[in-house]
Tab-separated table of C-alpha atoms and ligand atoms in Angstrom:
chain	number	residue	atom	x	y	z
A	1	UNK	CA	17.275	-13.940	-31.731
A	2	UNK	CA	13.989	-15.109	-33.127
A	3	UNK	CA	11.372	-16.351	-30.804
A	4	UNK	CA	8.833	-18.913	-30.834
A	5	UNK	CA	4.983	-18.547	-29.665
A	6	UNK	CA	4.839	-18.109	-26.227
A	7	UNK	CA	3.212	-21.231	-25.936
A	8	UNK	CA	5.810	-23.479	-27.318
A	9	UNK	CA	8.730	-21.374	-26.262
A	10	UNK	CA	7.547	-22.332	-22.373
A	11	UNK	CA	7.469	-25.582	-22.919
A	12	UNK	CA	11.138	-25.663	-23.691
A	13	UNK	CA	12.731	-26.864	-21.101
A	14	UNK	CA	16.153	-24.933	-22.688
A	15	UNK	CA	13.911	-21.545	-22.454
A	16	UNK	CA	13.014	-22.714	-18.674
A	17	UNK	CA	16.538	-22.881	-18.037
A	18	UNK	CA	18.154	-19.569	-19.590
A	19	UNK	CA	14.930	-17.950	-17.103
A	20	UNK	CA	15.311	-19.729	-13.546
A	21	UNK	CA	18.231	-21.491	-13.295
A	22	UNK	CA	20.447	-18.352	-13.810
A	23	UNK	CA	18.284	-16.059	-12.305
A	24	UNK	CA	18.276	-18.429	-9.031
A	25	UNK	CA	22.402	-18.306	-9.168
A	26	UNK	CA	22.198	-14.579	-9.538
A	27	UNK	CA	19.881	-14.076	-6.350
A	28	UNK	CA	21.820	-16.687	-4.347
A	29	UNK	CA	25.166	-14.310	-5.205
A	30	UNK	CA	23.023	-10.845	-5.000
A	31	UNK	CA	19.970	-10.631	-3.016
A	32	UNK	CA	19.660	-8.128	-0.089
A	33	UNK	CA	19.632	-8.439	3.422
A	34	UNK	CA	15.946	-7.721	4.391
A	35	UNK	CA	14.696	-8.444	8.063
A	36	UNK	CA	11.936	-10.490	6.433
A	37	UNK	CA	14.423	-12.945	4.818
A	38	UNK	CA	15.800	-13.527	7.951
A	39	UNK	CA	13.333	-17.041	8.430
A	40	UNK	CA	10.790	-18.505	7.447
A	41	UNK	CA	8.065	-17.180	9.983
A	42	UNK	CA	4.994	-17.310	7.984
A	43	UNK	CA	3.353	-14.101	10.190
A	44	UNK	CA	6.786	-12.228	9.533
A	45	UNK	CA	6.757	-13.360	5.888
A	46	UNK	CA	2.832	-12.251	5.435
A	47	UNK	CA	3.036	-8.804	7.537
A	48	UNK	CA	6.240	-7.755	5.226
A	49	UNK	CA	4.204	-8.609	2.165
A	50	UNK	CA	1.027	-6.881	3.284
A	51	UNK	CA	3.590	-3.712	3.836
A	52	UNK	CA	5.234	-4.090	0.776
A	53	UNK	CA	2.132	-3.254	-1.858
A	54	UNK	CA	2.084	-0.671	-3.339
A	55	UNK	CA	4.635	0.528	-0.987
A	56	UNK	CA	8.600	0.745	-1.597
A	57	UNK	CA	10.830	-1.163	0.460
A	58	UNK	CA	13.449	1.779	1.509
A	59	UNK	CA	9.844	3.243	3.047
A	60	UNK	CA	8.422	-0.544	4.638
A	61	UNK	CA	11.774	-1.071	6.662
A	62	UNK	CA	11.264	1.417	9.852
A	63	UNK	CA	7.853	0.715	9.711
A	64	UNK	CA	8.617	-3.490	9.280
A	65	UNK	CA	11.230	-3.146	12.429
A	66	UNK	CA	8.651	-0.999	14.855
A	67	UNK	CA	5.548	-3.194	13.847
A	68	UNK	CA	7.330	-6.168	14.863
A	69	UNK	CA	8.887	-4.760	18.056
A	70	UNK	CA	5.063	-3.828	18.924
A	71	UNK	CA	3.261	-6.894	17.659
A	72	UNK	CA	5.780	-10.014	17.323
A	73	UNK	CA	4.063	-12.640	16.848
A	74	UNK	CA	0.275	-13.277	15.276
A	75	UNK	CA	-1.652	-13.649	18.217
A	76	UNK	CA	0.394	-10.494	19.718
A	77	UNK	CA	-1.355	-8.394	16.643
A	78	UNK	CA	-4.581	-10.336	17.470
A	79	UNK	CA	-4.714	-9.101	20.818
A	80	UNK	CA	-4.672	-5.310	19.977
A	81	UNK	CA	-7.349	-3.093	19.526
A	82	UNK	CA	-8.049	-1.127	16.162
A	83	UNK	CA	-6.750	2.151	17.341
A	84	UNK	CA	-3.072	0.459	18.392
A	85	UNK	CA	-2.986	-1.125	14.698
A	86	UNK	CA	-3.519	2.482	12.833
A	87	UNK	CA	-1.640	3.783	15.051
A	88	UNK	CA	1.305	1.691	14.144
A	89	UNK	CA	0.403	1.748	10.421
A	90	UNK	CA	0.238	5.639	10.424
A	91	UNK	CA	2.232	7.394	7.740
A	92	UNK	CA	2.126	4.095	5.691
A	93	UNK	CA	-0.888	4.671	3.503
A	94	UNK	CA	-3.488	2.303	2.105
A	95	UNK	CA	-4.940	1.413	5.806
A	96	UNK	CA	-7.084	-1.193	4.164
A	97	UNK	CA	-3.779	-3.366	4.423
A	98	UNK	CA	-3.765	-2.450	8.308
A	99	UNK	CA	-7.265	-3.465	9.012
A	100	UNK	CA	-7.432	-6.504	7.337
A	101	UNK	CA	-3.951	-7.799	9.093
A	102	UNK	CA	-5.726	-7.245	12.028
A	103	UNK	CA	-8.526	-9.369	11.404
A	104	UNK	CA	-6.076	-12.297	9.594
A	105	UNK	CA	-4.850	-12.206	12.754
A	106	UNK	CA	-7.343	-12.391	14.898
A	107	UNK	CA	-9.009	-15.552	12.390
A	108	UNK	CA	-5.784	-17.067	13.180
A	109	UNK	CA	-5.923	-16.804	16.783
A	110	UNK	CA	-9.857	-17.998	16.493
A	111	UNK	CA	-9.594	-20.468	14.007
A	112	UNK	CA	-6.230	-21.769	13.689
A	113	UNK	CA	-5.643	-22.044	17.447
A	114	UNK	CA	-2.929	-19.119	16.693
A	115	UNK	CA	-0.608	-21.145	14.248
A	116	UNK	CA	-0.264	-19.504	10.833
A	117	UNK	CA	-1.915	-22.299	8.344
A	118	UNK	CA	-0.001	-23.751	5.900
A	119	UNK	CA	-2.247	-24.907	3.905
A	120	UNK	CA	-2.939	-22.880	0.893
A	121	UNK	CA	-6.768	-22.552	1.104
A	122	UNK	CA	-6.517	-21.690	4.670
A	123	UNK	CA	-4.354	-18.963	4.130
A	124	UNK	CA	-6.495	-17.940	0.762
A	125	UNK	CA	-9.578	-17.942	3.622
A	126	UNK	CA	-7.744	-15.135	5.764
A	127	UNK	CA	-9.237	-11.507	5.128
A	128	UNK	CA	-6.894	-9.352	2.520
A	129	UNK	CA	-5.195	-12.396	1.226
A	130	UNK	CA	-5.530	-12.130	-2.664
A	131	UNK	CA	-3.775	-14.609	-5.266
A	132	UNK	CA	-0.238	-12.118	-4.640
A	133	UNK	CA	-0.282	-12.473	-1.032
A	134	UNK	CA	-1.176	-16.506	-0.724
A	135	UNK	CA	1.420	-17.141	-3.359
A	136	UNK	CA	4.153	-15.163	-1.739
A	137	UNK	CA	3.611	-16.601	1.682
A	138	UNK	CA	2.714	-20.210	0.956
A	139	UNK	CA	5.599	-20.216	-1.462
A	140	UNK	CA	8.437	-18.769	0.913
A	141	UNK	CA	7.206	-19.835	4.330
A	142	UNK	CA	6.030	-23.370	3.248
A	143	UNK	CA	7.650	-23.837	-0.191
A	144	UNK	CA	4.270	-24.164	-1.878
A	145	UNK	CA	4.881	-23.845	-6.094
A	146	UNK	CA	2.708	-20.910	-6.784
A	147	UNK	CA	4.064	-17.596	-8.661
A	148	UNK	CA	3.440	-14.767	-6.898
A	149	UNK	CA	2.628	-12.102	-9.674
A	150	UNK	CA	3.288	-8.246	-8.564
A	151	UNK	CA	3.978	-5.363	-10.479
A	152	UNK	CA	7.947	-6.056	-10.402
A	153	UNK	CA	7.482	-9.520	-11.717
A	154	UNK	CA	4.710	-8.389	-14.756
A	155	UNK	CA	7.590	-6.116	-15.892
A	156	UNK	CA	10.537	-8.493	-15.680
A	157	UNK	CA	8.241	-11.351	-17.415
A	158	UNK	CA	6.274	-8.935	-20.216
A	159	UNK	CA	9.875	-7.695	-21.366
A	160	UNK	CA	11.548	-11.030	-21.426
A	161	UNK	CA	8.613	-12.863	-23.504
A	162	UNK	CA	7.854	-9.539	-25.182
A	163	UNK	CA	4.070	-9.629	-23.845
A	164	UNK	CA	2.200	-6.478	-25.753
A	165	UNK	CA	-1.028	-5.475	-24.313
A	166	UNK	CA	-2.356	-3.832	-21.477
A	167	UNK	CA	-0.647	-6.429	-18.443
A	168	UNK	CA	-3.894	-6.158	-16.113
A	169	UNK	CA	-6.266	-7.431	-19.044
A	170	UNK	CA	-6.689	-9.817	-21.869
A	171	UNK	CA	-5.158	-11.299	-23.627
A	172	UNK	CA	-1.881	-10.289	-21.678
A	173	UNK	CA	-3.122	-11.298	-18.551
A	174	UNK	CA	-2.967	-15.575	-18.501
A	175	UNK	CA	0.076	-15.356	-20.681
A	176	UNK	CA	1.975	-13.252	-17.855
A	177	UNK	CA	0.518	-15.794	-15.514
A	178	UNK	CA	1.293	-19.005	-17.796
A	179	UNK	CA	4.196	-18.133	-18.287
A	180	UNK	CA	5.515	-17.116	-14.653
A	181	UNK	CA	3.647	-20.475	-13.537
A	182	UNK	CA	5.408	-22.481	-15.826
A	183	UNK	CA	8.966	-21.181	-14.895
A	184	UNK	CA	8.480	-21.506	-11.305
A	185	UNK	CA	10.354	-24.115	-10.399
A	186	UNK	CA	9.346	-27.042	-7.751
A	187	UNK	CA	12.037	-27.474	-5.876
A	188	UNK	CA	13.013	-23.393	-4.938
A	189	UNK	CA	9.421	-21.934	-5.564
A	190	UNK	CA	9.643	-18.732	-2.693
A	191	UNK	CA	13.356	-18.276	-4.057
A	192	UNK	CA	12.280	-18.004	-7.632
A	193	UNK	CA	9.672	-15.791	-6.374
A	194	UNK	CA	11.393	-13.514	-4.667
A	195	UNK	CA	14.358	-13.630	-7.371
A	196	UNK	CA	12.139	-12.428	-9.958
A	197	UNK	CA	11.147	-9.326	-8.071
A	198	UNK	CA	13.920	-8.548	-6.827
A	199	UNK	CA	15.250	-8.530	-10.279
A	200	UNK	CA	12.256	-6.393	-11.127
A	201	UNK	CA	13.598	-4.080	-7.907
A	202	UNK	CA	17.232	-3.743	-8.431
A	203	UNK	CA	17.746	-4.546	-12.561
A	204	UNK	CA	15.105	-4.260	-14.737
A	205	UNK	CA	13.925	-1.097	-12.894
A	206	UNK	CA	10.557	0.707	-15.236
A	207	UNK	CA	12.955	3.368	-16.589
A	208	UNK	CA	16.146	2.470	-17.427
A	209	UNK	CA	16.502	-1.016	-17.310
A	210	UNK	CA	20.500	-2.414	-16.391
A	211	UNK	CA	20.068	-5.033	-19.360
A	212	UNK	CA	24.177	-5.462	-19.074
A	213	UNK	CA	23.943	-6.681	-15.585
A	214	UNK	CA	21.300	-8.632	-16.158
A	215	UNK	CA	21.593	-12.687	-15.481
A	216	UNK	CA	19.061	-13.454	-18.100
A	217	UNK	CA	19.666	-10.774	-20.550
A	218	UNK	CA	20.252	-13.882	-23.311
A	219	UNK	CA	16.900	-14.362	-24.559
A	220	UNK	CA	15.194	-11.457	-23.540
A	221	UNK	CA	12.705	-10.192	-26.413
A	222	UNK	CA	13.321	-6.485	-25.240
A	223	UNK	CA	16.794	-6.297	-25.299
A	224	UNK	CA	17.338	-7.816	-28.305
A	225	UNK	CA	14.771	-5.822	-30.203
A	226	UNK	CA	15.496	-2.118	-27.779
A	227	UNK	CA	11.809	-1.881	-27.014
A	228	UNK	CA	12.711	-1.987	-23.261
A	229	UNK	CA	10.989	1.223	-22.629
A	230	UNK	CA	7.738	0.003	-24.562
A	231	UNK	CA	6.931	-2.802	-21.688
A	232	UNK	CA	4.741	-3.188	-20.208
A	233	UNK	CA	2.038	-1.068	-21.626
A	234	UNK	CA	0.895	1.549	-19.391
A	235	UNK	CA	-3.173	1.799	-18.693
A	236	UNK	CA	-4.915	4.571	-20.108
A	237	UNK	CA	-4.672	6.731	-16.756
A	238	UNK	CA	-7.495	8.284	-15.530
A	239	UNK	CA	-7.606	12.650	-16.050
A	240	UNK	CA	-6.569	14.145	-12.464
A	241	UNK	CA	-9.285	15.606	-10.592
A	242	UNK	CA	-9.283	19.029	-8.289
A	243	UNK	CA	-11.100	19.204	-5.338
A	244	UNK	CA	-10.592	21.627	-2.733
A	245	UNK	CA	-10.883	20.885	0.918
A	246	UNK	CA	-11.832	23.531	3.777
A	247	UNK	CA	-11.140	22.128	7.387
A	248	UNK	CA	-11.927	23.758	10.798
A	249	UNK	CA	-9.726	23.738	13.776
A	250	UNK	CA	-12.177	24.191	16.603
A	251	UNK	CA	-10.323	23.878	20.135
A	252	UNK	CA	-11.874	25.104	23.517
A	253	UNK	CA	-11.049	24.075	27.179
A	254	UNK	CA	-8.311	22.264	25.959
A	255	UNK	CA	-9.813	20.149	23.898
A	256	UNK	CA	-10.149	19.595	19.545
A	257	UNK	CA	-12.733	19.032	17.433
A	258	UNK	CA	-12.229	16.030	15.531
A	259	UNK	CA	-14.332	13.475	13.461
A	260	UNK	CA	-13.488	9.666	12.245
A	261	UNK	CA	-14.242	9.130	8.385
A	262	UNK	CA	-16.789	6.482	8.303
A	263	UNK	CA	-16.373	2.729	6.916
A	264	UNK	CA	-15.607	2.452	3.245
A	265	UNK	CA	-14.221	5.164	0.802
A	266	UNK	CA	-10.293	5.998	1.160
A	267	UNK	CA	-8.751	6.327	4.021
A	268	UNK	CA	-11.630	4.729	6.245
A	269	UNK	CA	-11.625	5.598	10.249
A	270	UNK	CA	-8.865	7.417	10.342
A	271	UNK	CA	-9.181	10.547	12.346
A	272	UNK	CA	-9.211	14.491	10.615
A	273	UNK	CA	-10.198	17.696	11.440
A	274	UNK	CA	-13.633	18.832	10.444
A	275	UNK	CA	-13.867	19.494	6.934
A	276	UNK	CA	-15.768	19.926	3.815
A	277	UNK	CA	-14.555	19.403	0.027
A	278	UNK	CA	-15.735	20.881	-2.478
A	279	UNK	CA	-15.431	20.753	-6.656
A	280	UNK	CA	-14.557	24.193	-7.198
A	281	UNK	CA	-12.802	27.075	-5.334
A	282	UNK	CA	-15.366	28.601	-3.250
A	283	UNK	CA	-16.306	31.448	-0.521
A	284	UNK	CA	-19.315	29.811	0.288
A	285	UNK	CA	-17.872	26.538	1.829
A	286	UNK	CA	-18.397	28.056	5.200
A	287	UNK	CA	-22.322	27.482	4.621
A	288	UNK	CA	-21.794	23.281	3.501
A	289	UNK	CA	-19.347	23.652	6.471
A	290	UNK	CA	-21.836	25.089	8.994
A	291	UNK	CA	-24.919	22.777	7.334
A	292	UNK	CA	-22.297	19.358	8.351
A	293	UNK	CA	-21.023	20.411	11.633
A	294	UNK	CA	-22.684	23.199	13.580
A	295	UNK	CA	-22.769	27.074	13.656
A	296	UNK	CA	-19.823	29.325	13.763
A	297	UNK	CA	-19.585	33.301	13.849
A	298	UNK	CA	-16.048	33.088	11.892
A	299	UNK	CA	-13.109	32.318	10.006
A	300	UNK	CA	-9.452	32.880	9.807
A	301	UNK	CA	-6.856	31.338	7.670
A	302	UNK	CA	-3.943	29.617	9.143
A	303	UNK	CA	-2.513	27.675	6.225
A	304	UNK	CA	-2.858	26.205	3.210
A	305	UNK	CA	-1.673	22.311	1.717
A	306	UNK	CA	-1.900	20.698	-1.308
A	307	UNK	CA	-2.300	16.861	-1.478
A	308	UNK	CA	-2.861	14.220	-3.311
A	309	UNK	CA	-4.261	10.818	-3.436
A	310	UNK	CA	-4.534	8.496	-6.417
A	311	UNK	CA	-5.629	10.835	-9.253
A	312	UNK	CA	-6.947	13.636	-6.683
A	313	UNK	CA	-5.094	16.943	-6.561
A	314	UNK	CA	-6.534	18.499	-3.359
A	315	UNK	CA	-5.960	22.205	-2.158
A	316	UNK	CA	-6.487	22.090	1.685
A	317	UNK	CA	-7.300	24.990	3.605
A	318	UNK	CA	-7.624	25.404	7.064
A	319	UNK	CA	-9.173	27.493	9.366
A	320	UNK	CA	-9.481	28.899	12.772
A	321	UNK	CA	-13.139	28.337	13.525
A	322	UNK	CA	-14.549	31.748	16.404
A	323	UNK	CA	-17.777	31.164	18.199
A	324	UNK	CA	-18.391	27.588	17.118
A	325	UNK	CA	-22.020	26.048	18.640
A	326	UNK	CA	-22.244	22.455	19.329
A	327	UNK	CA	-21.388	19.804	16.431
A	328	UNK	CA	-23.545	18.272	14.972
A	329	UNK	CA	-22.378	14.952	13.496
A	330	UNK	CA	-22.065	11.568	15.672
A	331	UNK	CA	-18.761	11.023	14.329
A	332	UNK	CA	-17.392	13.939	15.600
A	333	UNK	CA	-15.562	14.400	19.323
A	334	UNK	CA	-14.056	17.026	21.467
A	335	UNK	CA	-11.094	15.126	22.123
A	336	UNK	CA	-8.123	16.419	24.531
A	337	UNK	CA	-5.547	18.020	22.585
A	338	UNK	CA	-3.063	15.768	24.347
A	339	UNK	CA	-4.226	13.201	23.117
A	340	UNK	CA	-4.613	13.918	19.453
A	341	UNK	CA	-0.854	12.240	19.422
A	342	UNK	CA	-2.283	9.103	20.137
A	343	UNK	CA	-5.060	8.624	16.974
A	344	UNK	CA	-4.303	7.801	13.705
A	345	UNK	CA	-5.030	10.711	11.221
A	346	UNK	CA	-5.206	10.500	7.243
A	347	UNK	CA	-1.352	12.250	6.058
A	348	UNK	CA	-2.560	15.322	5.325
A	349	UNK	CA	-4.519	16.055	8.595
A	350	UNK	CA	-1.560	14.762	10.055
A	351	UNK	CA	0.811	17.154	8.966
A	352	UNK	CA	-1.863	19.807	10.432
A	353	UNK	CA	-1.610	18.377	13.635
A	354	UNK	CA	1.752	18.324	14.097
A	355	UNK	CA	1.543	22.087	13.149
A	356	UNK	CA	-1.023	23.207	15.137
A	357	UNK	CA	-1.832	21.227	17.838
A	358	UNK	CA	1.703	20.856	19.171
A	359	UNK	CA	2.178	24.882	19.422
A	360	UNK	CA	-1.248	25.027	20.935
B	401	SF4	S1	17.655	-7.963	-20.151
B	401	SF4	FE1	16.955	-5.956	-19.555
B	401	SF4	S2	14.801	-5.851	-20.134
B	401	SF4	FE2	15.423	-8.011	-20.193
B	401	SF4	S3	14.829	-8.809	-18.187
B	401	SF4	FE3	16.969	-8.171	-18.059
B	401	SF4	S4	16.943	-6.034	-17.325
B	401	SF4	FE4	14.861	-6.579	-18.021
């Protein structure tokens, strides 16, 4: 089938209608039973968003169900502290998200007298909420027409128009966002929304695409042509970088040394164990280790982890630390090994917790 210049073809209102109207019947008939979809609670709506970036929905649902038991409604998540929050986010990654529900909240309760706003600038005012975020709650909790735009959604919309270029930059960029804009459709805006990712979720998944059970699959530029697997266009991605990490476990009188990562960079306040990293493989880390945390008269090696986060590959070592002298940095704490449970570490210091703390 031949196709017209994107910007005639979406003002067709036959294109419009091989794109939402089918795709609308399709989710009525196939979408999937998720807690979020129960209502239309605006907080329930905008905390399973906030879990759902960059995160998969198989690995949101526990953590959706608990979250909810713990803080049910907005002013509930106001009302807890910052440790509670990470706590409860734990395991999920990306605690940015965590931190700045918190304070949404707590601008709710302050602002908006603890009512979620409906009002699409009041909700773009709310710390963390981006044009995704304001588009998929004002759209599904308050039927606002605005096209929420994620990564499930870019694919689904490059392949059908056949949009080449990089989708995060121009030129691709406004026509992905014309174009979803233009098919959203007044009168079921969250619906349309959420039908187009969950097409992007269930049908036209990145690899192999189910073009055969596909509601729109008439008129779709890359199944006609078979360039399914060309869209969208990947990024250049970035060269992965080693780094290798040295952490101390330094426990007396019952107690653990551990230290909070400061405010910006990843994983921000979470807790860890004292550690250095380093660019290269080295026997000397025990002198940038002593320099940042305090003297020590040795070493022993309990285990060894490799992580890694975004284009990181980290080998993690860690270390029984003999004849430690007082620490150095503020932002570290003898902390009672019984209560190391309690704080929220980054994954990998996590998984050295579990191990060594529990047996302790
Ligand atoms: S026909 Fe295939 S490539 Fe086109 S939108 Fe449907 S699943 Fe995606």
């Amino acid at each position: 089938m031949g196709r017209e210049p994107l910007e005639t073809a979406l003002e067709s209102p036959v294109l419009q209608s091989a794109f939402s109207r089918p795709l609308l019947d399709w989710y009525a008939a196939n979408r999937r039973k998720l807690p979020w979809r129960d209502g239309k609670d605006p907080y329930a709506v905008f905390v399973s968003e906030v879990m759902l970036q960059q995160t998969q929905v198989r690995a949101v649902l526990p953590y959706y169900a608990r979250w909810m038991r713990r803080f049910p409604t907005v002013e509930a998540l106001a009302r807890a502290s910052e440790e509670e929050v990470l706590k409860e986010w734990e395991g999920l990654g990306y605690y940015r998200r965590a931190r700045l529900l918190h304070a949404a909240a707590r601008m709710v309760a302050s602002e908006f007298g603890g009512r979620f706003p409906s009002d699409p600038e009041e909700i773009a005012s709310l710390p963390g909420v981006g044009p995704y975020t304001l588009a998929a709650v004002a759209s599904i909790a308050f039927g606002k027409a605005l096209a929420a735009v994620d990564g499930n959604v870019i694919r689904v919309v490059t392949r059908w128009f056949g949009i080449r270029g990089v989708p995060s930059r121009r030129p691709a960029r406004p026509k992905i966002l014309e174009a979803v804009q233009r098919l959203l459709p007044s009168e079921a805006p969250g619906d349309f929304n959420q039908a187009v990712m969950e097409l992007g979720a269930t049908v036209c998944l990145p690899r192999r695409p189910c073009c055969l059970l596909c509601p729109i699959r008439k008129g779709c530029v890359a199944s006609t042509k078979g360039i399914q697997s060309e869209l969208p266009e990947a990024a250049p991605s970035k060269a992965a970088v080693r780094q290798f990490e040295y952490a101390g476990l330094v426990m007396r009188e019952g107690k653990v040394l551990l230290c909070r990562r400061g405010d910006g960079g990843r994983m921000e306040r979470l807790w860890q164990f004292p550690s250095v990293i380093l660019a290269k493989e080295s026997k000397r880390w025990t002198g940038r280790w002593k320099a940042r945390y305090g003297e020590m008269k040795g070493a022993e090696l309990l285990a060894v982890l490799n992580y890694s986060v975004t284009h990181y590959r980290i080998r993690l070592e860690i270390y029984r630390i003999e004849g430690f002298q007082r620490y150095k940095l503020p932002s570290a704490r003898w902390t009672p090994i019984a209560e190391a449970p309690k704080l929220a570490f980054t994954a990998a210091h996590r998984k050295l917790a579990d191990r060594f703390l529990v047996l302790t």
